């Protein structure tokens, strides 16, 4: 069930997008945040062999089955989270980066993030004025069960506030901002710990950037069934 | 034939201030490669920043001790060229006829240009983007390759007001770069604004077809009893012939010890 081979012809010089037929799992071990259960991770491997050549490329990633929902509560105005259908009380830590000279390493990340887990936190918020964190950061958040709230690079530096007044309309090159945002999403999107993308710190990005981010990050219609976890077998996709 | 996959370039890097190097990128990667023992070249911190390299070599004090940051010249006073640095390394790679090699930078700050065996390539602006360059055609046939990268600081490094404050004069926000580097209420200004090769550098060998940015998504039904994994990816055929591909996806989990379930 969890091993599949497909055939595909690709024209010379072409770049194609391909979707595998979906793989079925019966009651897989779910990934849970720190304190709610184990951080079950499956190793997904994709490889391509070319006729007359052999193995051409391969890729692998640790993948966690989890469903994260978040919404603003009407009664309190606060943001609530559910993981795998269960409400979770968020205990979060603010994060800028591991080292101001960017001497980043797996060892530093492992130590820093395990420390957060040992403090009984279950979320890290990556502030907009710092980094889009690195895959090693997310790897250890996957391992130790820290949900990640990742902000894009909009702060009080780019909203017309401050003394002297900052540039009011975000960074000068909006196309570059979106190029970086899209590339960052592709870099990080497969991590189980990645919970929420946020436009910026304590504010909304300039309208064109905000609209573009919201559009690019909206849920694909295929996954928009609000009660999919309660659907019956008759609703098989 | 080189093995398919990634090799990190995370050691053996040298660095030098651009204004102190009289050679061109072409010369540095052909006739006049630098050596560690030759001034102004020094061991570099890659991944890391220019300031990390200067601290590593004790050219400047560690800015995170006491008030040592005050002893380091700020880019607003020195000018951007003071923190514009060359980074040099070598790597071995010998490909077979149908193989390809990418040179990957997972992030630099803020822009750059590189020379590989005398050939120039541009690394465009932006702190949070990957750069992937197909360098197959410019590798040395003997397998020994010389690489040098010139890294430029952000376009708008800004100036720190005497009283400090949130984000200095906010100029850094005009670029797509980390903004804490002009100082904040919790952080002293970073003198080089984090200029450098700040994330992983690697070479990556593939055959004629390359896998690009797979995307994994799961969907849940029947109270998490019925679950589906959806995988989409891009493939690029770099050959001049139609590639008949066999695509494989496999999911395993470690049950205990060395026992895996496929």
Coordinates of C-alpha atoms in Angstrom, one line a residue:
Chain A
X1 CA 0.0 0.0 0.0
X2 CA 2.8 2.4 0.8
X3 CA 5.0 1.6 -2.2
X4 CA 4.1 2.7 -5.6
X5 CA 5.8 2.9 -9.0
X6 CA 4.6 5.0 -11.9
X7 CA 5.8 5.5 -15.5
X8 CA 6.3 8.9 -17.0
X9 CA 7.9 10.3 -20.2
X10 CA 9.5 13.7 -20.1
X11 CA 10.5 15.6 -23.2
X12 CA 14.0 16.9 -23.5
X13 CA 14.6 20.1 -21.6
X14 CA 11.1 19.9 -20.1
X15 CA 10.1 20.6 -16.5
X16 CA 6.8 18.9 -15.5
X17 CA 4.7 18.7 -12.4
X18 CA 3.5 15.3 -11.4
X19 CA 1.1 14.1 -8.7
X20 CA 1.3 10.5 -7.5
X21 CA -2.0 8.6 -7.0
X22 CA -2.8 9.1 -3.3
X23 CA -1.4 6.6 -0.8
X24 CA -3.9 5.1 1.7
X25 CA -3.1 4.6 5.3
X26 CA -5.4 2.9 7.9
X27 CA -5.0 4.6 11.3
X28 CA -1.5 5.8 10.9
X29 CA 0.4 7.0 14.0
X30 CA -0.4 10.7 14.2
X31 CA 2.1 13.4 15.0
X32 CA 1.3 15.3 18.2
X33 CA 2.7 18.5 19.7
X34 CA 4.9 18.3 22.8
X35 CA 2.8 17.1 25.8
X36 CA -0.1 15.7 23.8
X37 CA 1.5 12.4 22.5
X38 CA 4.3 11.1 20.4
X39 CA 5.8 12.8 17.4
X40 CA 5.3 9.9 15.0
X41 CA 7.3 10.5 11.7
X42 CA 7.2 8.5 8.6
X43 CA 10.1 8.5 6.0
X44 CA 8.8 9.4 2.6
X45 CA 11.2 8.6 -0.2
X46 CA 10.7 9.6 -3.9
X47 CA 13.1 8.4 -6.5
X48 CA 13.4 8.5 -10.3
X49 CA 15.0 6.0 -12.5
X50 CA 15.6 6.7 -16.2
X51 CA 15.6 3.9 -18.8
X52 CA 19.0 3.3 -20.1
X53 CA 20.7 5.2 -17.3
X54 CA 19.5 3.9 -13.9
X55 CA 18.9 5.9 -10.7
X56 CA 18.8 9.6 -11.6
X57 CA 17.7 11.3 -8.4
X58 CA 16.2 10.6 -5.0
X59 CA 14.6 12.6 -2.2
X60 CA 13.5 11.8 1.3
X61 CA 11.7 13.6 4.1
X62 CA 10.3 12.8 7.5
X63 CA 6.6 13.4 7.4
X64 CA 4.1 13.6 10.2
X65 CA 0.4 13.0 9.7
X66 CA -1.4 15.8 11.6
X67 CA -4.2 18.2 11.0
X68 CA -3.8 21.7 12.4
X69 CA -6.8 24.1 12.6
X70 CA -6.7 27.6 13.8
X71 CA -9.4 30.3 14.1
X72 CA -10.2 33.5 16.0
X73 CA -12.6 32.8 18.8
X74 CA -15.6 35.1 18.7
X75 CA -16.1 35.2 22.4
X76 CA -12.6 36.1 23.4
X77 CA -11.0 37.5 20.3
X78 CA -8.1 35.1 20.8
X79 CA -6.6 32.7 18.3
X80 CA -7.4 29.1 19.1
X81 CA -5.6 26.0 17.7
X82 CA -6.7 22.4 17.4
X83 CA -4.4 19.6 16.5
X84 CA -5.9 16.3 15.2
X85 CA -9.3 17.6 16.3
X86 CA -8.1 18.2 19.9
X87 CA -8.0 21.7 21.4
X88 CA -4.5 22.6 22.5
X89 CA -3.5 25.2 25.1
X90 CA -0.6 27.1 23.5
X91 CA 2.5 27.7 25.6
X92 CA 4.7 29.7 23.2
X93 CA 8.2 31.1 23.1
X94 CA 9.4 34.0 21.0
X95 CA 12.3 33.3 18.7
X96 CA 14.6 35.5 16.6
X97 CA 17.5 33.3 15.8
X98 CA 20.1 31.0 17.4
X99 CA 23.1 33.2 16.9
X100 CA 23.6 36.8 15.9
X101 CA 26.5 36.0 13.6
X102 CA 24.4 33.2 12.0
X103 CA 26.8 30.4 13.0
X104 CA 24.0 28.0 12.7
X105 CA 24.4 24.2 13.1
X106 CA 22.3 21.1 13.7
X107 CA 23.9 20.9 17.2
X108 CA 22.8 24.4 18.1
X109 CA 19.3 23.9 16.8
X110 CA 18.9 20.5 18.6
X111 CA 20.0 22.0 21.9
X112 CA 18.0 25.2 21.6
X113 CA 14.8 23.4 20.6
X114 CA 15.1 20.6 23.0
X115 CA 15.4 23.2 25.7
X116 CA 12.1 24.7 24.6
X117 CA 10.5 21.3 24.8
X118 CA 12.0 20.7 28.2
X119 CA 10.4 23.9 29.3
X120 CA 7.1 22.4 28.4
X121 CA 6.5 24.8 25.5
X122 CA 4.6 23.6 22.5
X123 CA 5.0 26.5 20.1
X124 CA 7.8 28.7 18.8
X125 CA 7.0 32.0 17.1
X126 CA 9.6 33.1 14.6
X127 CA 9.5 36.9 14.7
X128 CA 9.3 38.8 11.4
X129 CA 12.4 40.9 12.1
X130 CA 14.5 37.7 12.3
X131 CA 14.9 34.8 10.0
X132 CA 12.7 32.5 8.0
X133 CA 14.1 29.6 10.0
X134 CA 16.2 26.8 8.4
X135 CA 15.2 23.2 7.6
X136 CA 17.4 22.0 10.6
X137 CA 15.4 24.2 12.9
X138 CA 12.1 22.7 11.6
X139 CA 13.6 19.2 11.7
X140 CA 14.1 19.4 15.5
X141 CA 10.7 21.1 16.0
X142 CA 9.3 18.0 14.2
X143 CA 11.3 15.7 16.5
X144 CA 10.5 17.5 19.8
X145 CA 6.9 18.5 19.0
X146 CA 7.2 22.3 18.8
X147 CA 4.6 23.9 16.6
X148 CA 6.0 26.8 14.6
X149 CA 4.4 30.2 13.9
X150 CA 6.5 31.6 11.1
X151 CA 6.2 35.3 10.1
X152 CA 7.3 36.9 6.9
X153 CA 9.6 40.0 7.0
X154 CA 7.2 42.8 7.8
X155 CA 7.9 44.8 11.0
X156 CA 7.8 48.4 12.2
X157 CA 10.7 49.0 9.8
X158 CA 8.4 49.0 6.9
X159 CA 5.1 50.5 7.9
X160 CA 5.7 54.3 8.0
X161 CA 6.0 54.4 11.8
X162 CA 9.1 55.1 13.9
X163 CA 11.5 58.0 14.1
X164 CA 12.9 58.6 11.6
X165 CA 9.8 57.5 9.7
X166 CA 10.2 54.1 8.0
X167 CA 9.3 53.3 4.5
X168 CA 5.5 53.1 4.6
X169 CA 5.0 50.5 1.9
X170 CA 7.0 47.5 2.9
X171 CA 10.3 46.7 1.2
X172 CA 11.1 48.6 -2.0
X173 CA 10.9 45.5 -4.3
X174 CA 7.6 43.8 -3.8
X175 CA 8.3 41.2 -6.5
X176 CA 11.5 40.2 -4.7
X177 CA 9.6 39.9 -1.4
X178 CA 7.1 37.5 -3.0
X179 CA 9.8 35.6 -4.7
X180 CA 11.5 35.1 -1.4
X181 CA 8.2 34.2 0.3
X182 CA 7.3 31.6 -2.3
X183 CA 10.8 30.0 -2.2
X184 CA 10.7 29.9 1.6
X185 CA 7.3 28.1 1.6
X186 CA 8.7 25.5 -0.8
X187 CA 11.7 25.1 1.4
X188 CA 9.7 24.5 4.6
X189 CA 6.2 23.3 3.7
X190 CA 6.7 19.6 4.4
X191 CA 7.5 19.9 8.0
X192 CA 5.0 18.5 10.5
X193 CA 5.8 21.3 13.0
X194 CA 4.9 24.1 10.5
X195 CA 1.6 25.4 11.9
X196 CA 1.0 28.9 10.7
X197 CA 2.3 31.5 8.3
X198 CA 1.9 35.1 9.4
X199 CA 2.3 38.2 7.2
X200 CA 4.3 40.2 9.7
X201 CA 4.8 41.4 13.2
X202 CA 1.8 43.1 14.9
X203 CA 0.5 44.4 11.5
X204 CA -0.8 43.6 8.1
X205 CA 1.6 43.8 5.1
X206 CA 0.9 46.2 2.3
X207 CA -2.3 45.3 0.5
X208 CA -0.7 43.8 -2.6
X209 CA 1.7 41.7 -0.6
X210 CA -1.0 40.6 1.8
X211 CA -3.4 39.7 -1.0
X212 CA -0.7 37.7 -2.8
X213 CA 0.4 35.8 0.4
X214 CA -3.2 35.0 1.2
X215 CA -3.9 33.8 -2.3
X216 CA -0.8 31.8 -2.6
X217 CA -1.2 30.1 0.8
X218 CA -5.0 29.5 0.7
X219 CA -6.1 25.9 1.1
X220 CA -6.5 23.9 -2.2
X221 CA -10.2 23.4 -2.8
X222 CA -9.7 19.6 -2.7
X223 CA -8.9 19.9 1.0
X224 CA -11.7 22.3 2.0
X225 CA -14.2 19.8 3.4
X226 CA -14.7 21.2 6.9
X227 CA -15.8 17.9 8.4
X228 CA -13.6 15.6 6.5
X229 CA -12.6 13.7 9.6
X230 CA -16.3 12.9 10.3
X231 CA -17.1 11.8 6.7
X232 CA -18.2 8.3 6.1
X233 CA -16.7 5.7 3.9
X234 CA -19.3 6.6 1.3
X235 CA -17.6 10.0 0.9
X236 CA -14.4 8.4 -0.5
X237 CA -12.6 11.0 -2.7
Chain B
X1 CA 31.0 8.3 -12.0
X2 CA 30.0 10.5 -9.1
X3 CA 27.5 9.3 -6.6
X4 CA 24.0 10.7 -6.9
X5 CA 23.1 13.2 -4.1
X6 CA 24.3 16.1 -2.0
X7 CA 27.8 17.0 -0.7
X8 CA 28.0 19.9 1.7
X9 CA 30.7 22.5 1.1
X10 CA 31.1 23.5 4.8
X11 CA 34.9 23.4 5.4
X12 CA 38.1 24.7 3.9
X13 CA 36.6 28.1 3.0
X14 CA 38.9 31.2 2.9
X15 CA 37.8 34.8 3.0
X16 CA 39.3 38.2 2.3
X17 CA 38.0 41.8 2.2
X18 CA 37.3 42.7 -1.5
X19 CA 39.2 46.0 -1.3
X20 CA 42.3 44.1 -0.2
X21 CA 42.3 41.7 -3.1
X22 CA 43.7 43.0 -6.4
X23 CA 43.0 39.9 -8.4
X24 CA 39.8 39.3 -10.4
X25 CA 37.4 36.4 -9.8
X26 CA 38.6 34.8 -13.0
X27 CA 42.3 35.0 -11.8
X28 CA 41.4 33.6 -8.4
X29 CA 39.8 30.6 -9.9
X30 CA 42.3 29.9 -12.6
X31 CA 45.9 31.1 -12.4
X32 CA 46.1 32.6 -8.9
X33 CA 44.1 30.6 -6.3
X34 CA 44.6 32.0 -2.8
X35 CA 46.1 30.1 0.1
X36 CA 45.5 30.3 3.8
X37 CA 49.0 31.5 4.5
X38 CA 48.7 34.4 2.1
X39 CA 47.4 37.8 3.3
X40 CA 44.7 39.0 3.3
X41 CA 43.1 35.6 3.1
X42 CA 41.9 34.0 6.3
X43 CA 39.8 30.9 7.4
X44 CA 36.1 31.7 6.8
X45 CA 33.0 30.8 8.7
X46 CA 30.6 29.2 6.2
X47 CA 27.8 29.1 6.9
X48 CA 28.1 32.3 8.8
X49 CA 28.6 36.0 8.3
X50 CA 31.5 38.3 7.5
X51 CA 31.6 39.3 11.1
X52 CA 31.7 35.7 12.2
X53 CA 34.7 35.2 10.0
X54 CA 36.4 38.3 11.5
X55 CA 35.6 37.1 15.0
X56 CA 36.9 33.6 14.2
X57 CA 40.2 35.1 13.1
X58 CA 40.3 37.5 16.1
X59 CA 40.4 40.5 13.8
X60 CA 37.6 42.0 15.8
X61 CA 36.5 41.1 19.4
X62 CA 33.4 39.0 20.1
X63 CA 30.6 41.5 19.9
X64 CA 28.5 39.6 22.4
X65 CA 30.9 40.1 25.4
X66 CA 30.6 43.2 27.5
X67 CA 30.7 46.4 25.3
X68 CA 33.0 44.9 22.7
X69 CA 30.4 45.6 20.0
X70 CA 31.4 49.3 20.3
X71 CA 34.9 48.4 19.2
X72 CA 33.7 47.1 15.8
X73 CA 33.2 49.6 13.0
X74 CA 29.6 49.9 11.8
X75 CA 28.8 49.6 8.1
X76 CA 27.3 53.0 8.1
X77 CA 30.7 54.5 9.0
X78 CA 32.9 52.1 7.0
X79 CA 30.9 51.9 3.8
X80 CA 29.5 48.8 2.3
X81 CA 32.8 47.8 0.6
X82 CA 34.4 47.3 4.0
X83 CA 32.1 44.3 4.6
X84 CA 32.1 43.1 1.0
X85 CA 34.1 39.9 1.0
X86 CA 35.4 37.2 -1.2
X87 CA 34.8 33.6 -0.1
X88 CA 37.0 30.9 -1.7
X89 CA 36.9 27.1 -1.7
X90 CA 37.7 24.1 -3.8
X91 CA 35.8 20.9 -4.4
X92 CA 36.3 17.6 -6.2
X93 CA 33.8 16.3 -8.6
X94 CA 34.1 14.1 -11.7
X95 CA 30.9 13.4 -13.5
X96 CA 30.0 10.7 -16.0
X97 CA 28.7 11.7 -19.4
X98 CA 25.0 11.8 -18.5
X99 CA 25.3 13.3 -15.1
X100 CA 24.7 16.9 -14.0
X101 CA 26.0 19.0 -11.1
X102 CA 24.1 21.8 -9.3
X103 CA 25.9 24.3 -7.1
X104 CA 23.4 25.2 -4.4
X105 CA 23.3 28.2 -2.0
X106 CA 20.4 27.8 0.5
X107 CA 20.7 31.5 1.4
X108 CA 23.2 34.4 1.1
X109 CA 22.9 38.0 2.4
X110 CA 22.4 40.0 0.3
X111 CA 23.7 39.5 -3.3
X112 CA 26.8 38.1 -5.0
X113 CA 28.6 36.9 -8.0
X114 CA 30.6 33.7 -8.2
X115 CA 33.4 32.4 -10.4
X116 CA 33.9 28.7 -10.9
X117 CA 37.0 27.8 -12.9
X118 CA 37.0 31.3 -14.4
X119 CA 33.4 31.4 -15.4
X120 CA 31.2 34.1 -13.8
X121 CA 27.6 33.6 -12.5
X122 CA 25.3 36.1 -10.7
X123 CA 23.6 35.5 -7.4
X124 CA 20.7 37.9 -7.4
X125 CA 19.5 40.0 -4.4
X126 CA 17.4 38.6 -1.5
X127 CA 18.3 37.1 1.9
X128 CA 15.6 34.4 1.9
X129 CA 15.9 32.7 -1.4
X130 CA 17.8 29.6 -2.7
X131 CA 20.2 29.8 -5.6
X132 CA 20.7 26.7 -7.7
X133 CA 23.1 26.8 -10.6
X134 CA 23.7 24.0 -13.1
X135 CA 27.5 24.1 -13.5
X136 CA 27.9 20.9 -15.4
X137 CA 29.5 22.5 -18.4
X138 CA 32.1 24.5 -16.5
X139 CA 33.6 21.8 -14.3
X140 CA 37.2 20.8 -14.7
X141 CA 37.7 17.5 -16.5
X142 CA 40.4 16.5 -13.9
X143 CA 37.8 16.8 -11.1
X144 CA 39.4 19.7 -9.1
X145 CA 37.3 22.8 -9.1
X146 CA 38.0 26.3 -7.9
X147 CA 35.1 28.4 -6.6
X148 CA 35.1 32.0 -5.3
X149 CA 32.0 34.0 -4.3
X150 CA 31.9 37.8 -3.8
X151 CA 29.2 38.7 -1.3
X152 CA 27.7 42.2 -1.2
X153 CA 26.0 43.6 2.0
X154 CA 22.3 44.7 1.9
X155 CA 21.7 47.7 -0.4
X156 CA 20.3 49.8 2.5
X157 CA 22.3 48.9 5.6
X158 CA 21.2 52.1 7.3
X159 CA 22.7 54.1 10.2
X160 CA 22.3 53.6 13.9
X161 CA 21.1 56.8 15.7
X162 CA 23.2 57.6 18.8
X163 CA 20.3 56.8 21.0
X164 CA 19.8 53.4 19.3
X165 CA 16.2 52.4 19.2
X166 CA 13.9 50.0 17.4
X167 CA 15.5 49.1 14.0
X168 CA 17.8 52.1 13.8
X169 CA 16.9 54.4 11.0
X170 CA 14.7 51.6 9.4
X171 CA 16.6 51.7 6.1
X172 CA 17.3 47.9 6.2
X173 CA 13.5 47.4 5.8
X174 CA 13.8 48.6 2.2
X175 CA 15.6 45.4 1.4
X176 CA 14.2 41.8 1.8
X177 CA 16.5 41.0 4.7
X178 CA 16.5 40.4 8.4
X179 CA 15.6 43.7 10.2
X180 CA 16.9 43.1 13.7
X181 CA 20.4 43.8 12.5
X182 CA 20.0 47.6 13.0
X183 CA 19.5 46.9 16.7
X184 CA 16.3 46.6 18.7
X185 CA 15.3 47.0 22.3
X186 CA 16.8 43.5 23.1
X187 CA 19.8 43.5 20.6
X188 CA 22.8 45.7 19.8
X189 CA 23.3 46.5 16.1
X190 CA 25.1 43.9 14.0
X191 CA 27.9 45.8 12.4
X192 CA 28.0 43.9 9.1
X193 CA 24.2 43.6 8.9
X194 CA 24.7 39.8 8.7
X195 CA 26.4 40.0 5.3
X196 CA 27.7 36.6 4.2
X197 CA 27.0 33.1 3.0
X198 CA 24.7 32.4 6.0
X199 CA 23.3 29.0 5.1
X200 CA 24.3 25.8 3.6
X201 CA 26.4 25.5 0.4
X202 CA 26.3 22.2 -1.4
X203 CA 26.9 20.5 -4.7
X204 CA 24.3 18.0 -5.9
X205 CA 24.8 15.3 -8.5
X206 CA 21.9 14.0 -10.5
X207 CA 21.4 11.9 -13.6
X208 CA 19.4 13.3 -16.6
X209 CA 16.2 13.8 -14.6
X210 CA 16.1 15.9 -11.4
X211 CA 13.4 16.0 -8.6
X212 CA 12.4 19.5 -7.6
X213 CA 10.6 20.6 -4.5
X214 CA 8.2 17.7 -3.7
X215 CA 5.1 18.7 -1.7
X216 CA 3.5 16.3 0.8
X217 CA -0.1 16.8 2.1
X218 CA -2.3 14.5 4.1
X219 CA -6.1 14.3 4.3
X220 CA -8.2 12.6 7.0
X221 CA -11.5 10.8 7.0
X222 CA -13.6 8.7 9.4
X223 CA -12.2 10.2 12.6
X224 CA -8.5 9.7 11.5
X225 CA -9.0 6.1 10.7
X226 CA -8.7 6.6 6.9
X227 CA -5.8 8.8 5.9
X228 CA -4.3 9.7 2.5
X229 CA -0.9 11.0 1.6
X230 CA -0.8 13.2 -1.5
X231 CA 2.6 13.8 -3.1
X232 CA 3.2 16.2 -5.9
X233 CA 6.6 17.1 -7.3
X234 CA 8.3 18.6 -10.3
X235 CA 10.8 16.8 -12.6
X236 CA 13.2 18.3 -15.0
X237 CA 14.7 16.4 -17.9
X238 CA 18.1 18.0 -18.6
X239 CA 19.0 15.6 -21.4
X240 CA 18.5 16.1 -25.1
X241 CA 16.3 13.0 -25.4
X242 CA 12.9 11.8 -24.2
X243 CA 13.5 10.4 -20.7
X244 CA 11.4 7.3 -20.0
X245 CA 11.1 7.5 -16.2
X246 CA 10.1 5.1 -13.5
X247 CA 8.9 7.1 -10.5
X248 CA 8.9 5.5 -7.1
X249 CA 7.3 6.6 -3.8
X250 CA 7.8 4.6 -0.7
X251 CA 6.8 5.3 2.9
X252 CA 8.5 3.6 5.8
X253 CA 8.3 3.9 9.5
X254 CA 10.6 2.6 12.1
X255 CA 8.8 0.2 14.5
X256 CA 11.6 -0.5 16.9
X257 CA 15.3 -0.8 16.7
X258 CA 16.3 -1.7 13.1
X259 CA 12.8 -3.0 12.1
X260 CA 11.0 -1.0 9.5
X261 CA 7.5 -1.3 8.1
X262 CA 7.1 -0.6 4.4

